[in-house]
Amino acid sequence: MIQYCNKCVTPSSRPGLSFNQDGICLPCIISVEKDKIDWGSRRKELNEIALWGKDNSDSNFDCIIGVSGGKDSTRQALLARDDLGINPLLVSCTYPPEGQSEIGAQNLANLTNLGFTTISVGPSPKIWKTMMKRSFIKYGSYGKPTEMALYATTPRVAIAYRIPLIFLGENNVLTYGDVGGSTTGDGNRMKYNNTLSGGNPSEFFKNTIQKSQAIWHSYPSDKEMELGNLRIVYLGYYYKDFNNKINAEVAIENGLHVRNSKPEEIGAINNFDALENDFVHVNQMLKYFKFGFGKTTDEVSELIRLGEMERDEAVELVKKYDGKCSTIYIKKFCEYLEFSEDEFWDVANSFRNKNIWQKKYNGSWELKYKLV
Ligand SMILES: [Zn+2]
């Protein structure tokens, strides 16, 4: 049984999501409470954190920010430098060449043009691909090892350069209701969230990958983090207007390149998300098979919370675009992983959740529960 939030359109099949007795989801409740927050005292707390970063760094840089060059990381870098007045070192984890999009490369270059210093870490493409393939087969999603690399590189560089303050963007527990513990600005335990599950990628090694080959995929241990004196902070927690819409506006004003694709090709209405990689559309489609919702659901739910969209319009957009993915991206993904398209669909369909999907007489699938 799927329950949809009465305010936005998020379904109860989103892992970790909870509802109150009025059928309103946690992120909707939190978004209303944003008006009651004492933003002044949060700002004071943030200023103290920035000062702590400056005082505890052994470098000319005061903090580390993991960047993709996308809207959120561009906004974080600008906030750190221009609003907090500290000097961030940006760390980018680069995708294997086949996964890196042209726009992503332009956006990373844009950060350099904006005057930031960026270090790029490029984990072994061969290891990356092997783990992605194993994750896709095991979970029906390639994302786990990729996320591990994207999040582990930042604390590894922070420890190596002795810059202990790390800024992350939003706290997904507050924005999306994800499973993950912290509901504050403290991100020190974020490696224990749902996706990273401790940050240890060894389940993908299978005797062909050594731990030492996957160091950039492995989150530092608690001991290493403690020795590095790491302090990981969600910058988004401290800014009332830190959201996808405003972040995109600010980043575009500052040179962000956006996608030129149609919603039916990418299953999303926004053209400013996950710009560095095209496989992400395939993953959103797979998520749709497993949980019955895709990227459009997240996008319109956020717009409803911001008061920018009516629920009726959101329902229509979800019906039209959720879970859509152009065959171009599926073909590209299959080529990359060296799968035939039949093999891909065998795996993908095996993850279709039969509790929420039913097969129609003509062989196509439809959701058992209707969003209204
Ligand atoms: Zn909601």
Tab-separated table of C-alpha atoms and ligand atoms in Angstrom:
chain	number	residue	atom	x	y	z
A	1	MET	CA	0.000	0.000	0.000
A	2	ILE	CA	1.347	3.405	-0.937
A	3	GLN	CA	0.236	6.507	0.904
A	4	TYR	CA	0.889	9.893	-0.705
A	5	CYS	CA	1.506	13.020	1.341
A	6	ASN	CA	-1.605	15.199	1.476
A	7	LYS	CA	0.412	18.347	0.895
A	8	CYS	CA	3.141	17.343	-1.567
A	9	VAL	CA	3.182	14.213	-3.735
A	10	THR	CA	5.861	12.142	-1.971
A	11	PRO	CA	4.879	8.491	-1.469
A	12	SER	CA	5.351	6.412	1.679
A	13	SER	CA	7.527	4.074	-0.407
A	14	ARG	CA	10.367	6.597	-0.102
A	15	PRO	CA	12.760	4.849	2.310
A	16	GLY	CA	12.630	6.330	5.784
A	17	LEU	CA	9.749	8.736	5.128
A	18	SER	CA	7.295	9.271	7.964
A	19	PHE	CA	3.884	10.974	8.083
A	20	ASN	CA	1.980	12.698	10.878
A	21	GLN	CA	-1.646	11.865	11.781
A	22	ASP	CA	-2.890	14.330	9.136
A	23	GLY	CA	-1.030	12.488	6.399
A	24	ILE	CA	1.657	15.163	5.999
A	25	CYS	CA	5.240	14.005	5.377
A	26	LEU	CA	8.205	15.000	7.540
A	27	PRO	CA	9.911	17.277	4.933
A	28	CYS	CA	6.613	19.211	4.514
A	29	ILE	CA	6.308	19.612	8.291
A	30	ILE	CA	9.918	20.769	8.537
A	31	SER	CA	9.495	23.252	5.684
A	32	VAL	CA	6.601	24.971	7.501
A	33	GLU	CA	8.649	25.132	10.685
A	34	LYS	CA	11.404	26.982	8.792
A	35	ASP	CA	9.562	30.247	9.486
A	36	LYS	CA	9.793	29.697	13.235
A	37	ILE	CA	13.542	29.063	13.234
A	38	ASP	CA	15.783	31.606	14.921
A	39	TRP	CA	18.016	32.195	11.883
A	40	GLY	CA	20.027	34.795	13.785
A	41	SER	CA	21.239	32.265	16.323
A	42	ARG	CA	22.002	29.781	13.539
A	43	ARG	CA	24.085	32.458	11.846
A	44	LYS	CA	25.997	33.026	15.068
A	45	GLU	CA	26.671	29.292	15.269
A	46	LEU	CA	27.859	29.262	11.655
A	47	ASN	CA	30.202	32.200	12.227
A	48	GLU	CA	31.747	30.288	15.120
A	49	ILE	CA	32.163	27.214	12.909
A	50	ALA	CA	33.881	29.314	10.217
A	51	LEU	CA	36.219	30.752	12.813
A	52	TRP	CA	36.927	27.239	14.116
A	53	GLY	CA	37.827	26.200	10.560
A	54	LYS	CA	40.263	29.080	10.198
A	55	ASP	CA	41.857	28.436	13.600
A	56	ASN	CA	42.270	24.708	13.096
A	57	SER	CA	43.561	24.641	9.544
A	58	ASP	CA	47.251	24.016	8.876
A	59	SER	CA	46.913	25.554	5.461
A	60	ASN	CA	45.987	28.804	3.745
A	61	PHE	CA	42.599	27.265	3.131
A	62	ASP	CA	39.972	27.414	5.868
A	63	CYS	CA	37.588	24.706	4.746
A	64	ILE	CA	37.031	22.010	2.157
A	65	ILE	CA	34.015	21.767	-0.108
A	66	GLY	CA	33.341	18.746	-2.297
A	67	VAL	CA	32.202	20.014	-5.684
A	68	SER	CA	30.737	18.661	-8.882
A	69	GLY	CA	30.533	22.123	-10.396
A	70	GLY	CA	26.739	21.848	-10.182
A	71	LYS	CA	24.326	24.368	-8.667
A	72	ASP	CA	24.604	23.276	-5.016
A	73	SER	CA	28.370	23.086	-4.868
A	74	THR	CA	28.742	26.367	-6.777
A	75	ARG	CA	26.424	28.061	-4.264
A	76	GLN	CA	28.301	26.529	-1.312
A	77	ALA	CA	31.631	27.791	-2.623
A	78	LEU	CA	30.202	31.283	-3.151
A	79	LEU	CA	28.583	31.353	0.309
A	80	ALA	CA	31.794	30.241	2.030
A	81	ARG	CA	33.953	32.805	0.285
A	82	ASP	CA	31.627	35.766	-0.241
A	83	ASP	CA	29.241	35.481	2.704
A	84	LEU	CA	31.353	33.853	5.415
A	85	GLY	CA	34.588	35.413	4.226
A	86	ILE	CA	36.673	32.265	4.429
A	87	ASN	CA	38.876	30.628	1.839
A	88	PRO	CA	37.601	27.256	0.618
A	89	LEU	CA	39.604	24.562	-1.150
A	90	LEU	CA	37.310	22.792	-3.589
A	91	VAL	CA	37.677	19.051	-4.126
A	92	SER	CA	36.146	17.390	-7.135
A	93	CYS	CA	35.904	13.662	-7.636
A	94	THR	CA	35.887	13.071	-11.355
A	95	TYR	CA	33.768	10.425	-13.030
A	96	PRO	CA	35.380	7.979	-15.451
A	97	PRO	CA	35.697	9.615	-18.897
A	98	GLU	CA	32.694	7.687	-20.290
A	99	GLY	CA	30.504	8.964	-17.461
A	100	GLN	CA	31.613	12.582	-17.400
A	101	SER	CA	29.378	14.957	-19.341
A	102	GLU	CA	30.583	17.924	-21.365
A	103	ILE	CA	28.442	20.328	-19.305
A	104	GLY	CA	29.977	18.928	-16.114
A	105	ALA	CA	33.466	19.708	-17.387
A	106	GLN	CA	32.382	23.238	-18.330
A	107	ASN	CA	30.926	23.784	-14.878
A	108	LEU	CA	34.077	22.648	-13.124
A	109	ALA	CA	36.026	25.076	-15.317
A	110	ASN	CA	33.474	27.737	-14.324
A	111	LEU	CA	34.468	27.361	-10.653
A	112	THR	CA	38.081	28.065	-11.614
A	113	ASN	CA	36.887	31.074	-13.611
A	114	LEU	CA	35.074	32.296	-10.501
A	115	GLY	CA	38.464	32.384	-8.806
A	116	PHE	CA	38.376	29.202	-6.724
A	117	THR	CA	41.157	26.667	-6.325
A	118	THR	CA	40.078	23.122	-7.129
A	119	ILE	CA	41.789	19.799	-6.593
A	120	SER	CA	40.529	16.956	-8.760
A	121	VAL	CA	40.721	13.368	-7.616
A	122	GLY	CA	40.213	10.730	-10.279
A	123	PRO	CA	39.651	7.255	-8.823
A	124	SER	CA	40.653	4.369	-11.111
A	125	PRO	CA	38.080	4.133	-13.957
A	126	LYS	CA	38.487	0.353	-14.062
A	127	ILE	CA	37.706	-0.110	-10.365
A	128	TRP	CA	34.892	2.417	-10.656
A	129	LYS	CA	33.252	0.504	-13.501
A	130	THR	CA	33.625	-2.911	-11.850
A	131	MET	CA	31.983	-1.706	-8.641
A	132	MET	CA	29.228	0.097	-10.529
A	133	LYS	CA	28.395	-3.058	-12.435
A	134	ARG	CA	28.274	-5.155	-9.267
A	135	SER	CA	26.110	-2.595	-7.518
A	136	PHE	CA	23.670	-2.503	-10.439
A	137	ILE	CA	23.316	-6.291	-10.414
A	138	LYS	CA	23.022	-6.538	-6.626
A	139	TYR	CA	20.787	-3.551	-5.896
A	140	GLY	CA	19.267	-2.569	-9.233
A	141	SER	CA	21.107	0.731	-8.778
A	142	TYR	CA	24.695	1.594	-9.675
A	143	GLY	CA	24.721	4.470	-7.215
A	144	LYS	CA	26.163	3.102	-4.002
A	145	PRO	CA	29.896	2.870	-4.892
A	146	THR	CA	29.654	6.088	-6.932
A	147	GLU	CA	28.211	7.981	-3.960
A	148	MET	CA	30.888	6.461	-1.767
A	149	ALA	CA	33.622	7.895	-4.010
A	150	LEU	CA	31.915	11.288	-4.282
A	151	TYR	CA	31.667	11.568	-0.487
A	152	ALA	CA	34.888	9.822	0.599
A	153	THR	CA	37.320	11.898	-1.473
A	154	THR	CA	36.507	15.088	0.433
A	155	PRO	CA	37.399	13.901	3.983
A	156	ARG	CA	40.437	12.071	2.581
A	157	VAL	CA	41.792	15.321	1.110
A	158	ALA	CA	40.808	17.198	4.294
A	159	ILE	CA	42.913	14.801	6.374
A	160	ALA	CA	45.847	14.881	3.937
A	161	TYR	CA	45.957	18.698	3.802
A	162	ARG	CA	45.029	19.142	7.467
A	163	ILE	CA	42.013	21.336	6.740
A	164	PRO	CA	39.518	19.833	9.198
A	165	LEU	CA	36.351	21.811	8.387
A	166	ILE	CA	34.237	20.282	5.610
A	167	PHE	CA	31.054	21.845	4.292
A	168	LEU	CA	28.352	19.716	2.715
A	169	GLY	CA	25.190	21.099	1.099
A	170	GLU	CA	21.796	20.136	2.388
A	171	ASN	CA	20.942	17.630	5.063
A	172	ASN	CA	18.882	15.074	3.111
A	173	VAL	CA	17.141	13.948	6.291
A	174	LEU	CA	15.539	17.385	6.519
A	175	THR	CA	15.001	17.990	2.804
A	176	TYR	CA	13.804	14.588	1.655
A	177	GLY	CA	13.145	12.634	4.844
A	178	ASP	CA	16.028	10.228	4.125
A	179	VAL	CA	17.247	7.792	6.743
A	180	GLY	CA	20.419	9.105	8.303
A	181	GLY	CA	20.236	10.354	11.857
A	182	SER	CA	21.315	13.960	12.174
A	183	THR	CA	18.569	16.543	11.906
A	184	THR	CA	20.918	19.439	12.608
A	185	GLY	CA	23.883	21.012	10.845
A	186	ASP	CA	26.214	18.302	12.146
A	187	GLY	CA	27.256	15.922	9.371
A	188	ASN	CA	30.023	14.032	11.161
A	189	ARG	CA	28.041	10.796	11.140
A	190	MET	CA	26.796	11.140	7.565
A	191	LYS	CA	28.704	8.097	6.355
A	192	TYR	CA	26.164	5.994	8.291
A	193	ASN	CA	23.263	7.251	6.191
A	194	ASN	CA	21.205	5.009	3.938
A	195	THR	CA	23.339	5.233	0.776
A	196	LEU	CA	26.819	5.162	2.247
A	197	SER	CA	25.999	2.615	4.971
A	198	GLY	CA	29.275	3.115	6.787
A	199	GLY	CA	31.305	4.082	3.718
A	200	ASN	CA	32.969	0.701	3.261
A	201	PRO	CA	32.777	-0.553	-0.348
A	202	SER	CA	34.218	-4.039	0.365
A	203	GLU	CA	30.945	-5.783	-0.590
A	204	PHE	CA	31.871	-4.934	-4.213
A	205	PHE	CA	35.441	-6.308	-4.059
A	206	LYS	CA	34.687	-10.030	-4.596
A	207	ASN	CA	38.357	-11.071	-4.470
A	208	THR	CA	39.251	-9.083	-7.594
A	209	ILE	CA	39.700	-5.681	-5.970
A	210	GLN	CA	42.144	-4.956	-3.171
A	211	LYS	CA	41.258	-2.506	-0.440
A	212	SER	CA	44.293	-0.406	-1.419
A	213	GLN	CA	42.909	-0.042	-4.961
A	214	ALA	CA	39.654	1.404	-3.689
A	215	ILE	CA	40.982	3.911	-1.213
A	216	TRP	CA	39.150	6.838	-2.869
A	217	HIS	CA	35.915	4.899	-2.568
A	218	SER	CA	36.477	4.175	1.125
A	219	TYR	CA	35.309	6.697	3.676
A	220	PRO	CA	37.904	7.361	6.416
A	221	SER	CA	37.373	5.233	9.523
A	222	ASP	CA	36.082	6.820	12.741
A	223	LYS	CA	39.647	6.669	14.067
A	224	GLU	CA	41.071	8.471	11.013
A	225	MET	CA	38.348	11.109	11.272
A	226	GLU	CA	39.090	11.642	14.930
A	227	LEU	CA	42.835	11.947	14.308
A	228	GLY	CA	42.120	14.395	11.496
A	229	ASN	CA	39.900	16.386	13.907
A	230	LEU	CA	37.275	16.474	11.148
A	231	ARG	CA	34.198	18.605	11.534
A	232	ILE	CA	31.588	18.055	8.833
A	233	VAL	CA	28.826	20.607	8.589
A	234	TYR	CA	25.699	20.953	6.418
A	235	LEU	CA	25.936	24.505	5.144
A	236	GLY	CA	22.341	24.295	3.875
A	237	TYR	CA	21.087	23.989	7.460
A	238	TYR	CA	22.224	27.547	8.168
A	239	TYR	CA	20.634	29.324	5.178
A	240	LYS	CA	16.880	29.688	4.925
A	241	ASP	CA	17.039	30.044	1.143
A	242	PHE	CA	19.368	27.093	0.504
A	243	ASN	CA	17.169	25.099	-1.850
A	244	ASN	CA	17.352	23.769	-5.406
A	245	LYS	CA	15.510	26.724	-6.902
A	246	ILE	CA	17.576	29.514	-5.347
A	247	ASN	CA	20.830	27.577	-5.658
A	248	ALA	CA	20.166	27.169	-9.369
A	249	GLU	CA	19.331	30.861	-9.816
A	250	VAL	CA	22.501	31.972	-8.037
A	251	ALA	CA	24.688	29.439	-9.843
A	252	ILE	CA	23.255	30.357	-13.273
A	253	GLU	CA	23.895	34.043	-12.546
A	254	ASN	CA	27.459	32.980	-11.838
A	255	GLY	CA	28.015	31.089	-15.067
A	256	LEU	CA	26.496	27.629	-14.507
A	257	HIS	CA	25.779	25.786	-17.767
A	258	VAL	CA	22.492	23.860	-17.775
A	259	ARG	CA	21.078	20.947	-19.736
A	260	ASN	CA	19.316	21.271	-23.016
A	261	SER	CA	16.962	18.304	-22.744
A	262	LYS	CA	13.233	17.706	-22.560
A	263	PRO	CA	11.451	16.436	-19.410
A	264	GLU	CA	10.310	13.282	-21.215
A	265	GLU	CA	13.955	12.426	-21.981
A	266	ILE	CA	15.263	12.795	-18.441
A	267	GLY	CA	12.187	12.173	-16.256
A	268	ALA	CA	12.684	15.571	-14.631
A	269	ILE	CA	11.236	19.044	-15.113
A	270	ASN	CA	14.342	20.970	-14.051
A	271	ASN	CA	17.312	21.327	-16.371
A	272	PHE	CA	19.824	22.155	-13.663
A	273	ASP	CA	20.262	18.907	-11.721
A	274	ALA	CA	23.039	16.289	-11.759
A	275	LEU	CA	24.703	17.983	-14.725
A	276	GLU	CA	28.015	16.158	-14.513
A	277	ASN	CA	26.667	12.762	-15.464
A	278	ASP	CA	23.985	11.303	-17.755
A	279	PHE	CA	23.713	7.838	-16.192
A	280	VAL	CA	21.790	9.449	-13.349
A	281	HIS	CA	18.624	9.419	-15.507
A	282	VAL	CA	18.907	5.644	-15.767
A	283	ASN	CA	19.216	5.424	-12.000
A	284	GLN	CA	16.129	7.560	-11.498
A	285	MET	CA	14.182	5.224	-13.770
A	286	LEU	CA	15.417	2.231	-11.765
A	287	LYS	CA	14.358	3.981	-8.574
A	288	TYR	CA	10.912	4.374	-10.122
A	289	PHE	CA	10.737	0.598	-10.680
A	290	LYS	CA	11.708	-0.091	-7.075
A	291	PHE	CA	9.812	2.573	-5.171
A	292	GLY	CA	7.183	3.887	-7.588
A	293	PHE	CA	8.497	7.447	-7.715
A	294	GLY	CA	11.207	9.253	-9.656
A	295	LYS	CA	12.923	12.604	-9.955
A	296	THR	CA	9.835	14.604	-10.939
A	297	THR	CA	8.164	13.644	-7.645
A	298	ASP	CA	11.059	15.143	-5.692
A	299	GLU	CA	11.163	18.278	-7.831
A	300	VAL	CA	7.465	19.124	-7.682
A	301	SER	CA	7.235	18.229	-3.987
A	302	GLU	CA	9.925	20.777	-3.255
A	303	LEU	CA	8.123	23.398	-5.381
A	304	ILE	CA	4.879	22.760	-3.458
A	305	ARG	CA	6.734	23.270	-0.168
A	306	LEU	CA	8.189	26.517	-1.485
A	307	GLY	CA	4.681	27.677	-2.404
A	308	GLU	CA	5.660	27.759	-6.089
A	309	MET	CA	3.300	25.050	-7.350
A	310	GLU	CA	-0.214	23.792	-6.727
A	311	ARG	CA	-0.673	20.120	-5.936
A	312	ASP	CA	-2.977	19.513	-8.956
A	313	GLU	CA	-0.302	20.692	-11.357
A	314	ALA	CA	2.296	18.593	-9.535
A	315	VAL	CA	0.152	15.453	-9.892
A	316	GLU	CA	-0.120	16.018	-13.648
A	317	LEU	CA	3.632	16.517	-14.059
A	318	VAL	CA	4.392	13.369	-12.055
A	319	LYS	CA	2.031	11.346	-14.253
A	320	LYS	CA	3.633	12.748	-17.380
A	321	TYR	CA	7.333	12.567	-16.598
A	322	ASP	CA	8.175	10.484	-13.538
A	323	GLY	CA	10.437	7.532	-14.354
A	324	LYS	CA	10.993	8.545	-17.982
A	325	CYS	CA	14.426	7.954	-19.459
A	326	SER	CA	15.471	8.293	-23.089
A	327	THR	CA	16.802	5.130	-24.753
A	328	ILE	CA	19.877	7.188	-25.649
A	329	TYR	CA	20.941	7.148	-21.993
A	330	ILE	CA	20.066	3.488	-21.540
A	331	LYS	CA	22.141	2.576	-24.616
A	332	LYS	CA	25.045	4.662	-23.351
A	333	PHE	CA	24.817	3.031	-19.930
A	334	CYS	CA	24.766	-0.481	-21.468
A	335	GLU	CA	27.762	0.325	-23.669
A	336	TYR	CA	29.673	1.597	-20.675
A	337	LEU	CA	28.944	-1.415	-18.474
A	338	GLU	CA	29.371	-3.808	-21.420
A	339	PHE	CA	25.854	-5.160	-21.072
A	340	SER	CA	23.505	-6.037	-23.898
A	341	GLU	CA	20.210	-4.180	-23.666
A	342	ASP	CA	18.449	-7.500	-22.980
A	343	GLU	CA	20.759	-8.148	-20.046
A	344	PHE	CA	20.091	-4.642	-18.783
A	345	TRP	CA	16.309	-5.091	-18.923
A	346	ASP	CA	16.521	-8.497	-17.258
A	347	VAL	CA	18.253	-6.930	-14.269
A	348	ALA	CA	16.104	-3.778	-14.295
A	349	ASN	CA	12.807	-5.663	-14.440
A	350	SER	CA	13.883	-8.102	-11.747
A	351	PHE	CA	13.907	-5.103	-9.399
A	352	ARG	CA	10.418	-3.992	-10.289
A	353	ASN	CA	8.545	-4.070	-7.002
A	354	LYS	CA	5.539	-6.347	-7.566
A	355	ASN	CA	3.833	-4.989	-4.452
A	356	ILE	CA	3.376	-1.666	-6.160
A	357	TRP	CA	3.411	-2.535	-9.896
A	358	GLN	CA	1.086	-4.738	-11.894
A	359	LYS	CA	1.428	-6.021	-15.433
A	360	LYS	CA	-1.350	-5.100	-17.820
A	361	TYR	CA	-2.777	-7.483	-20.449
A	362	ASN	CA	-0.628	-5.810	-23.127
A	363	GLY	CA	2.566	-6.504	-21.164
A	364	SER	CA	3.191	-2.953	-19.933
A	365	TRP	CA	3.444	-2.090	-16.252
A	366	GLU	CA	1.285	0.240	-14.217
A	367	LEU	CA	1.323	1.386	-10.614
A	368	LYS	CA	-1.279	-0.299	-8.448
A	369	TYR	CA	-1.786	2.867	-6.428
A	370	LYS	CA	-2.823	6.063	-8.127
A	371	LEU	CA	-1.578	9.460	-7.152
A	372	VAL	CA	-4.540	11.823	-6.975
B	1	ZN	ZN	4.866	16.179	1.890
